[in-house]
GROMACS .gro file of C-alpha atoms in nm:
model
  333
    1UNK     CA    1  -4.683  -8.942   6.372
    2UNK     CA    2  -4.977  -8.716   6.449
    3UNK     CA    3  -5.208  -8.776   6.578
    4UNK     CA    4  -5.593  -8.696   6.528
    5UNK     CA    5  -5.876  -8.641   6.748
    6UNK     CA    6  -6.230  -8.532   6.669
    7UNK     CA    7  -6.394  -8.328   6.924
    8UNK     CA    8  -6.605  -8.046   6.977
    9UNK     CA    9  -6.643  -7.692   7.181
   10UNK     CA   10  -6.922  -7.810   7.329
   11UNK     CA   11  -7.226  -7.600   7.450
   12UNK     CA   12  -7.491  -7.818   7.208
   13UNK     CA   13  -7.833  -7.734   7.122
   14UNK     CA   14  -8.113  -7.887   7.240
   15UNK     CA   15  -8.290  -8.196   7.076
   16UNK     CA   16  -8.638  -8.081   6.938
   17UNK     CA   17  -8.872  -8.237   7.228
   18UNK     CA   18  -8.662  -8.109   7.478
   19UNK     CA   19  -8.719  -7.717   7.388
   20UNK     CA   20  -9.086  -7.797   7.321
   21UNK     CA   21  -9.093  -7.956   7.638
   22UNK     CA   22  -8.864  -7.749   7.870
   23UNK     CA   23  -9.096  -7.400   7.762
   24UNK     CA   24  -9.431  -7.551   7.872
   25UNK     CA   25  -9.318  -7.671   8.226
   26UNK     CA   26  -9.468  -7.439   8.430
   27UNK     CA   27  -9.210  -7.189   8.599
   28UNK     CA   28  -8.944  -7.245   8.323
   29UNK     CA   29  -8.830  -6.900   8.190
   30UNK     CA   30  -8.555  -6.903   7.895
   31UNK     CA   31  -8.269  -6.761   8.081
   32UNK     CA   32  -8.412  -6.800   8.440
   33UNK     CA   33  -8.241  -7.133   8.573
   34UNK     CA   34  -8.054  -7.119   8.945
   35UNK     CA   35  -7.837  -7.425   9.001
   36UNK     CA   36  -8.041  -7.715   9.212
   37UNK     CA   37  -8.352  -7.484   9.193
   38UNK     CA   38  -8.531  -7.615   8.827
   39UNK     CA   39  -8.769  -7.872   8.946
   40UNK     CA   40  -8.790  -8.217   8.959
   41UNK     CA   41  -8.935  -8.192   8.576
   42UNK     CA   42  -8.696  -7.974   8.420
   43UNK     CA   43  -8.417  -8.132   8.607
   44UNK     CA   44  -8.555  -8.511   8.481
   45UNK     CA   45  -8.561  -8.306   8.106
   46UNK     CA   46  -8.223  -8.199   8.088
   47UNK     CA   47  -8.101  -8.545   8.212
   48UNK     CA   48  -8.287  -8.713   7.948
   49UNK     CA   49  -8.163  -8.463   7.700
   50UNK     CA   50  -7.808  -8.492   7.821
   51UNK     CA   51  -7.790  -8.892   7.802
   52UNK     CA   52  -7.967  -8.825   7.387
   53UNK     CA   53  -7.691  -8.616   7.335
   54UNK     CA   54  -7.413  -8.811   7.493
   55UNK     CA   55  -7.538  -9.114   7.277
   56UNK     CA   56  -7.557  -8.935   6.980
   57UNK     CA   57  -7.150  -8.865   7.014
   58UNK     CA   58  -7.125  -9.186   7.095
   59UNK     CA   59  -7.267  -9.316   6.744
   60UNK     CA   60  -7.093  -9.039   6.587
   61UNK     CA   61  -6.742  -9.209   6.666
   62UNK     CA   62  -6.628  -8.887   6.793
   63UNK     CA   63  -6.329  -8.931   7.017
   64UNK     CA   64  -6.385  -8.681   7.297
   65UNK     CA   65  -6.694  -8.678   7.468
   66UNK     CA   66  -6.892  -8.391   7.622
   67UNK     CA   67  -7.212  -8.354   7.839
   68UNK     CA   68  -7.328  -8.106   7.623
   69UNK     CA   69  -7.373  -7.811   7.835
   70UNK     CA   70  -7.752  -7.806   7.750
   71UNK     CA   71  -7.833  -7.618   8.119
   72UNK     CA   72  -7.610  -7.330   7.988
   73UNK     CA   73  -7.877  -7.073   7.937
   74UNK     CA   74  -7.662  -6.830   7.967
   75UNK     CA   75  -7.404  -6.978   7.813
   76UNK     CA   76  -7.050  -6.924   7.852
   77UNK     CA   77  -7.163  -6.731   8.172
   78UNK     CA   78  -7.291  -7.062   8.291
   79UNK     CA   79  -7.069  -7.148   8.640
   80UNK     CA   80  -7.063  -6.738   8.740
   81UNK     CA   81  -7.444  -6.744   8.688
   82UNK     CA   82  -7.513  -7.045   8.923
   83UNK     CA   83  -7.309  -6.928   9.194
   84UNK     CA   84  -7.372  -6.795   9.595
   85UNK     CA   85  -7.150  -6.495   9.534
   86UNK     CA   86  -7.340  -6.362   9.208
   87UNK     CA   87  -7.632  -6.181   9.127
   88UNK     CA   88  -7.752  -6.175   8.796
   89UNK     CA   89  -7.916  -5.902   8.669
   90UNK     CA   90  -8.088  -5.767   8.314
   91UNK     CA   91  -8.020  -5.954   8.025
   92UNK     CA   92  -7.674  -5.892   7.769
   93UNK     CA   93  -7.642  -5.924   7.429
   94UNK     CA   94  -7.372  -6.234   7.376
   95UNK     CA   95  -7.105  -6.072   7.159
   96UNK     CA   96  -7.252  -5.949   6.836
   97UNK     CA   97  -7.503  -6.192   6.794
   98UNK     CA   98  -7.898  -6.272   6.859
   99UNK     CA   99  -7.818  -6.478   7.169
  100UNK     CA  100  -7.860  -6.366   7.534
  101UNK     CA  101  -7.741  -6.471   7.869
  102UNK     CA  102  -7.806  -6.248   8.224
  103UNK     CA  103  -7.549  -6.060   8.332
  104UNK     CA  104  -7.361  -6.184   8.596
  105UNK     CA  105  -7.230  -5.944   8.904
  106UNK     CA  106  -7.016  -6.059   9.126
  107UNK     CA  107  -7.068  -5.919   9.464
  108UNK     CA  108  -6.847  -6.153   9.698
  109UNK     CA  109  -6.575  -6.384   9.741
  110UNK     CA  110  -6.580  -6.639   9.463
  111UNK     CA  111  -6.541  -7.003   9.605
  112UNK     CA  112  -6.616  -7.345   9.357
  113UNK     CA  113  -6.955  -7.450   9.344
  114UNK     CA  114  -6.870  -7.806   9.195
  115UNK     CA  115  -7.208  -7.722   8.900
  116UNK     CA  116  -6.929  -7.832   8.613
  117UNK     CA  117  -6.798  -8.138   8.810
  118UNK     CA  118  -7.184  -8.274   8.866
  119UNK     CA  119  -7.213  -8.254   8.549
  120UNK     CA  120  -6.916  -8.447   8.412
  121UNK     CA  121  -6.983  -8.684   8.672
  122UNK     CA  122  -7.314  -8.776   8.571
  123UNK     CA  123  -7.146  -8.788   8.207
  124UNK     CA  124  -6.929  -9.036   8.322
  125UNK     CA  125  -7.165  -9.299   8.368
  126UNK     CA  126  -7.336  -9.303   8.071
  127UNK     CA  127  -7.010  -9.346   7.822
  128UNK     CA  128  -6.724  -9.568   7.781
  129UNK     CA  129  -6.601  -9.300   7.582
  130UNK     CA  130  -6.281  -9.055   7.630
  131UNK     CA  131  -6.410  -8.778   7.868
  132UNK     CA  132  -6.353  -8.396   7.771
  133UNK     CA  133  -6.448  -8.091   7.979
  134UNK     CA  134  -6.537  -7.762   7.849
  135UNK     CA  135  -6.524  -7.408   8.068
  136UNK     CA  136  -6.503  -7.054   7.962
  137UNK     CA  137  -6.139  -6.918   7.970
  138UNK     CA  138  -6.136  -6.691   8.278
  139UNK     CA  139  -6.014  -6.443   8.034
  140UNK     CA  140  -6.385  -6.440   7.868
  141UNK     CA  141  -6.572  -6.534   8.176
  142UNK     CA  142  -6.437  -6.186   8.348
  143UNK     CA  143  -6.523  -5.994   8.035
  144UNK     CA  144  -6.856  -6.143   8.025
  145UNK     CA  145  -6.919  -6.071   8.403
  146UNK     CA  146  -6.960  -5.745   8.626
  147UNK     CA  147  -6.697  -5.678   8.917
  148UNK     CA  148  -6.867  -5.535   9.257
  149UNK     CA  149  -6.637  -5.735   9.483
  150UNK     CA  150  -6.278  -5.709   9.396
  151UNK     CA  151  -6.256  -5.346   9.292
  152UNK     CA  152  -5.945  -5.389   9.036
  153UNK     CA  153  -5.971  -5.557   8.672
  154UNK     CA  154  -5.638  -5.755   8.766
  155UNK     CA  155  -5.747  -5.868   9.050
  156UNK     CA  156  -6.087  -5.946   8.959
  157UNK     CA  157  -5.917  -6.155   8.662
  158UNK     CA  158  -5.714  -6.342   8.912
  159UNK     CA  159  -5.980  -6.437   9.093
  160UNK     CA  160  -6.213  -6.561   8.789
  161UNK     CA  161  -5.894  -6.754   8.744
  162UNK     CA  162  -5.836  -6.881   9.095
  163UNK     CA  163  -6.221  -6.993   9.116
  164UNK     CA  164  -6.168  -7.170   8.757
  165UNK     CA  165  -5.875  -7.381   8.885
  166UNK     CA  166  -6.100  -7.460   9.210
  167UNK     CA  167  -6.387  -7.582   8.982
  168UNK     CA  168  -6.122  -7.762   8.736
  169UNK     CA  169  -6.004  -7.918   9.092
  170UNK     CA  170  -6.337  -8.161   9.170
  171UNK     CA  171  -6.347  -8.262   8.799
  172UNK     CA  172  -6.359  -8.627   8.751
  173UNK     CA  173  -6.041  -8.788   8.524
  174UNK     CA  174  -6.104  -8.610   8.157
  175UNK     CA  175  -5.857  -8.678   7.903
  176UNK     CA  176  -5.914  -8.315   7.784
  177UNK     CA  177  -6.026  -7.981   7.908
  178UNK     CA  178  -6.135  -7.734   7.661
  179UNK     CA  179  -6.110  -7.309   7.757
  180UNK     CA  180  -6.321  -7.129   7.566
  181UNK     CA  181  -6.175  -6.786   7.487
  182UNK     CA  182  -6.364  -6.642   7.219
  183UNK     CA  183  -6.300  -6.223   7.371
  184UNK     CA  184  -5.934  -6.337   7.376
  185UNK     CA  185  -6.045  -6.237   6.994
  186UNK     CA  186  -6.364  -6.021   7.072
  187UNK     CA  187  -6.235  -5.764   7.331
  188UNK     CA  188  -5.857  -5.825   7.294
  189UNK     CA  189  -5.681  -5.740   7.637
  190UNK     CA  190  -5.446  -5.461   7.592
  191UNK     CA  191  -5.073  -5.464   7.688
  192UNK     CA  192  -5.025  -5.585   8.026
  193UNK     CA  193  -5.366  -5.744   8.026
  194UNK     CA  194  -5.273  -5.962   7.763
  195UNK     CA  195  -5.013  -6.137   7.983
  196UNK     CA  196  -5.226  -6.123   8.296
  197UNK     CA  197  -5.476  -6.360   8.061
  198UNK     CA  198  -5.213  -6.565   8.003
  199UNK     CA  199  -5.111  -6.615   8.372
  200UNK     CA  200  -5.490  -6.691   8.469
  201UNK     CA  201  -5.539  -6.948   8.199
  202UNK     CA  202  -5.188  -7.158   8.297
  203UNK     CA  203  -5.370  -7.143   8.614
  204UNK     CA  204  -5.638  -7.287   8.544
  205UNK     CA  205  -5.433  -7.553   8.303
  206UNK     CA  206  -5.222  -7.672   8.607
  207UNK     CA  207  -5.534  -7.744   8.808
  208UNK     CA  208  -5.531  -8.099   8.584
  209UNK     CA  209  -5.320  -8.362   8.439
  210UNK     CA  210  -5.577  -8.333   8.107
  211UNK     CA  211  -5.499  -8.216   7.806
  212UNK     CA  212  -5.558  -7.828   7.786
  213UNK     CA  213  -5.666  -7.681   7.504
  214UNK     CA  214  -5.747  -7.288   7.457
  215UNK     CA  215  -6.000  -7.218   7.165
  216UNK     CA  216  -6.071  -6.867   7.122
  217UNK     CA  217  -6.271  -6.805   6.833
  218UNK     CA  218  -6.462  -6.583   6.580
  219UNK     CA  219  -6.115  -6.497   6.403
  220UNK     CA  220  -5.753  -6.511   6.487
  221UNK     CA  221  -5.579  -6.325   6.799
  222UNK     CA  222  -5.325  -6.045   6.789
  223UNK     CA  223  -5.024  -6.118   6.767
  224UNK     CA  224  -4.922  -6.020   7.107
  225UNK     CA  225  -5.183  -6.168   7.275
  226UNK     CA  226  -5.116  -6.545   7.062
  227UNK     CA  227  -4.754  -6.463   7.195
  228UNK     CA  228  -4.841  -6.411   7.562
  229UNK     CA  229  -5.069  -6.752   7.519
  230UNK     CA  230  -4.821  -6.977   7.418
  231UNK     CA  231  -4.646  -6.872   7.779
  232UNK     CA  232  -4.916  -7.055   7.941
  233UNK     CA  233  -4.863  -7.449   8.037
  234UNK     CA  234  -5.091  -7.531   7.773
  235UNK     CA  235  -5.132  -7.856   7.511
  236UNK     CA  236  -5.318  -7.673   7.241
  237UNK     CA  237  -5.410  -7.385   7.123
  238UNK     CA  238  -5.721  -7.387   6.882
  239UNK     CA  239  -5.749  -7.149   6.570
  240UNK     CA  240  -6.025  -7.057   6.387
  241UNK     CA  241  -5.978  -7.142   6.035
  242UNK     CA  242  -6.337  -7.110   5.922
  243UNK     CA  243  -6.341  -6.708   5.993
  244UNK     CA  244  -5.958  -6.639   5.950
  245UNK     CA  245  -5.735  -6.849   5.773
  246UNK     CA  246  -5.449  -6.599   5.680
  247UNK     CA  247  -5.398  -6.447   6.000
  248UNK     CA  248  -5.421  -6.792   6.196
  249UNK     CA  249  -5.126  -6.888   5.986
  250UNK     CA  250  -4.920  -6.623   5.989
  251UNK     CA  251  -4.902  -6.682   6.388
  252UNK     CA  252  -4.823  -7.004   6.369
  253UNK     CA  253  -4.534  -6.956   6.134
  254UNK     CA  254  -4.419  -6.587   6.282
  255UNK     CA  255  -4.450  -6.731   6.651
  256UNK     CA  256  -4.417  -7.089   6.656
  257UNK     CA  257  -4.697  -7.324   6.798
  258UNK     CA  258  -4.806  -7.535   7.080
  259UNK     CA  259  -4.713  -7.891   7.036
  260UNK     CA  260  -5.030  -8.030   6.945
  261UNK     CA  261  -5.357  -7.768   6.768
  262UNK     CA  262  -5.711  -7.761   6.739
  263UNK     CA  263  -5.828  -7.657   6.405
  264UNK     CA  264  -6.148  -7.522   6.357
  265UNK     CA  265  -6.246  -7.652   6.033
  266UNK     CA  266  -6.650  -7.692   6.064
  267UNK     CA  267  -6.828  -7.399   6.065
  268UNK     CA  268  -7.022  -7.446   6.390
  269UNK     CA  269  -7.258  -7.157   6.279
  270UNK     CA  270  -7.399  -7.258   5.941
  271UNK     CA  271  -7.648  -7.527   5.852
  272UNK     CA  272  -7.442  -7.611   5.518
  273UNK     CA  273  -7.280  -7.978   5.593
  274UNK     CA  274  -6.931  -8.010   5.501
  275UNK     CA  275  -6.775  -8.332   5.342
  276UNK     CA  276  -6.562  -8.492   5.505
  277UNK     CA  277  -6.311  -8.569   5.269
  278UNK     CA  278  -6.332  -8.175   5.225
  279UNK     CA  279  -6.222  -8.132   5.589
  280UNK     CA  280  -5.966  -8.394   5.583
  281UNK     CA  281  -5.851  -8.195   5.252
  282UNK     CA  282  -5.833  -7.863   5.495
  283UNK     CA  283  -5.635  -8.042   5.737
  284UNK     CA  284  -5.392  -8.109   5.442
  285UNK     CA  285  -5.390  -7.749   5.363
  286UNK     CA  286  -5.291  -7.608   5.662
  287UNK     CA  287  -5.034  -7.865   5.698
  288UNK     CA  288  -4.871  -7.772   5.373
  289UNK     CA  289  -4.899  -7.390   5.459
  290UNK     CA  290  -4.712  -7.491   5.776
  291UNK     CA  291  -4.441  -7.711   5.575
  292UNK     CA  292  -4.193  -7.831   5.864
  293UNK     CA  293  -4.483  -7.795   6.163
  294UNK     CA  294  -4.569  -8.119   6.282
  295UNK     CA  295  -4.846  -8.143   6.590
  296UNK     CA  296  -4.825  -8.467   6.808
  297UNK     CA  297  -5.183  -8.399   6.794
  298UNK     CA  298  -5.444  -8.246   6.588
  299UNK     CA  299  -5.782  -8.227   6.726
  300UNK     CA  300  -6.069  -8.181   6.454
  301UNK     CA  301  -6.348  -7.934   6.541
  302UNK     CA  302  -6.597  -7.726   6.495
  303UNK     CA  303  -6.467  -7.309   6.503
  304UNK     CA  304  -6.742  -7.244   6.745
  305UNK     CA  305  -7.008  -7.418   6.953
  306UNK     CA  306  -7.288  -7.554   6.755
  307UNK     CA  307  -7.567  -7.412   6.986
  308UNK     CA  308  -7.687  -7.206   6.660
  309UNK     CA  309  -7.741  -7.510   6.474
  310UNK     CA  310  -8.091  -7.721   6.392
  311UNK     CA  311  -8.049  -8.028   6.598
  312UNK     CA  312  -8.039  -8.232   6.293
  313UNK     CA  313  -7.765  -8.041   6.128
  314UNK     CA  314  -7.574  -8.046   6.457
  315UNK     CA  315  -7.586  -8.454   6.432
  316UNK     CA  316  -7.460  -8.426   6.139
  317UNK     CA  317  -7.155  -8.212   6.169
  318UNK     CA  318  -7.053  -8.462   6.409
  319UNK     CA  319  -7.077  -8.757   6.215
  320UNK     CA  320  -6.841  -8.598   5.973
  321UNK     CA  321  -6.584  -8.465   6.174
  322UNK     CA  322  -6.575  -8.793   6.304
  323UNK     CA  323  -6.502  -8.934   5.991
  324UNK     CA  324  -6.285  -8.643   5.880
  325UNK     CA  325  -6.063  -8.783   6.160
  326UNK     CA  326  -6.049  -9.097   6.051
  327UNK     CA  327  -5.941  -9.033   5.693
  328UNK     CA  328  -5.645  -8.826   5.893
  329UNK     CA  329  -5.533  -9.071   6.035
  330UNK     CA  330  -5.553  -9.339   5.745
  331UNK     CA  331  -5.386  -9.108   5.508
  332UNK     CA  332  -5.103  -9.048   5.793
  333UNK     CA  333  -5.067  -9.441   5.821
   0.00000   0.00000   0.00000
């Protein structure tokens, strides 16, 4: 029987008092944070921030939980732009939205800076709760960043890969580690690149005995590319059923699927609240597109990460995928 897990991509907005409170301490710049350099206030902010936002999954009855990512300025850019070996530089346009994050150049060896695994660390003391990481793919993270060390897109992919894996490597026990691949759909690799993605992402899946799941997002992948990724030593692989429905499917039933999906059913993007019966009802839908697919597990999320939302429409989407889940399960029993 399947079953089904409520989650999220992570990378959460900020709770009201904290952005009001994290723009007037003095020195804080939007988009201007260096790893173990924010100051005793900022850093006492976001720690405040991180254990409101931990709770609030926590009341939610979600059943993976995440620190939140809330230092992420530059978001999915995050554990290149806190590291020794990068500079960052002007500021980039993230994809073809209003959001911006520095740009990231790489300009020596890449080694682990344990940033993620502090993180999840300080996470897990502050739930009983199932743990879940999330990190960019290192197919996104190398699009997203500027090679001046390894002179050679493959290798430079590897490497993003190889540095992944160490990071993956200090994490405390998670159940589940979520990639977030969003150019996988954005800047689709081209032949040969797709399968070099799909190489860097089983290595960063066999750096842990969690759960991997690989959400790209903000459509559906080529069909080549979904074909390389199910190559990888992956759990899951998440579609994005709020932006594509049609093409989403007709991968699943032209290529086959991992044994267990995420499904993107919330739009992570838009302040309209979905029922949660009307999820569940989605999760029916794609079930009976599917017909003799069955997933050993389904995990219940939004298509993106819900760092566009209001804070109080980001509680909410919570609460109902949460009980979306639920009325899974119940109708499964």
């Amino acid at each position: 029987m399947t079953e089904y897990v409520s989650t999220t991509p992570g990378l959460f907005p900020l709770p009201d008092w904290a952005k009001d409170d994290l723009s007037d301490l003095k020195g804080h710049q939007k988009h201007d944070l260096i790893s173990g350099d924010e100051g005793e206030e900022t850093t006492a902010a976001y720690e405040t921030a991180r254990e409101e936002v931990i709770d609030v999954q926590d009341d939610a009855g979600l059943d993976r939980i995440v620190e939140g990512q809330l230092r992420w300025d530059d978001m999915l850019a995050h554990p290149l732009a806190v590291n020794d070996a990068v500079e960052t530089r002007g500021i980039v346009r993230y994809y073809d939205n209003n959001n911006f994050y520095r740009e990231p150049v790489v300009q020596d060896e890449l080694e682990a800076s344990g940033d993620v695994a502090a993180e999840l660390e300080a996470t897990a003391d502050l739930t009983d709760g199932d743990l879940q990481a999330v990190l960019p793919g290192p197919y996104s993270l190398a699009d997203l960043a500027t090679d001046e060390q390894y002179g050679d897109d493959a290798e430079f992919l590897a490497a993003i890969g190889e540095f992944l894996a160490d990071e993956v490597d200090a994490f405390p026990d998670v159940e589940t580690l979520f990639l977030l691949e969003p150019s996988l759909v954005e800047s689709a690799p081209e032949d040969g690149e797709d399968e070099r993605a799909s190489e860097a992402i089983d290595q960063v899946a066999r750096a842990t005995d969690a759960d991997v799941v690989v959400q790209p997002y903000w459509g559906a992948l080529e069909e080549k590319v979904y074909a390389h990724l199910l190559d990888a030593d992956i759990d899951a692989v998440g579609f994005d059923f709020v932006a594509n429905q049609d093409d989403n499917l007709y991968n699943i039933q032209e290529y086959g699927a991992t044994d267990s999906a995420s499904l993107g059913l919330a739009d992570g993007q838009s302040t309209l609240v979905e029922d949660a019966e009307a999820i569940r009802d989605r999760v029916d839908w794609v079930e009976d597109q599917l017909q003799v697919t069955e997933f050993e597990t389904v995990y219940l999320t939004t298509n993106t990460e819900t760092f566009y939302l209001p804070y109080n429409k980001f509680e909410e989407k919570l609460a109902v995928l949460a009980e979306a889940a639920e009325l899974a399960e119940v109708k499964a029993a």
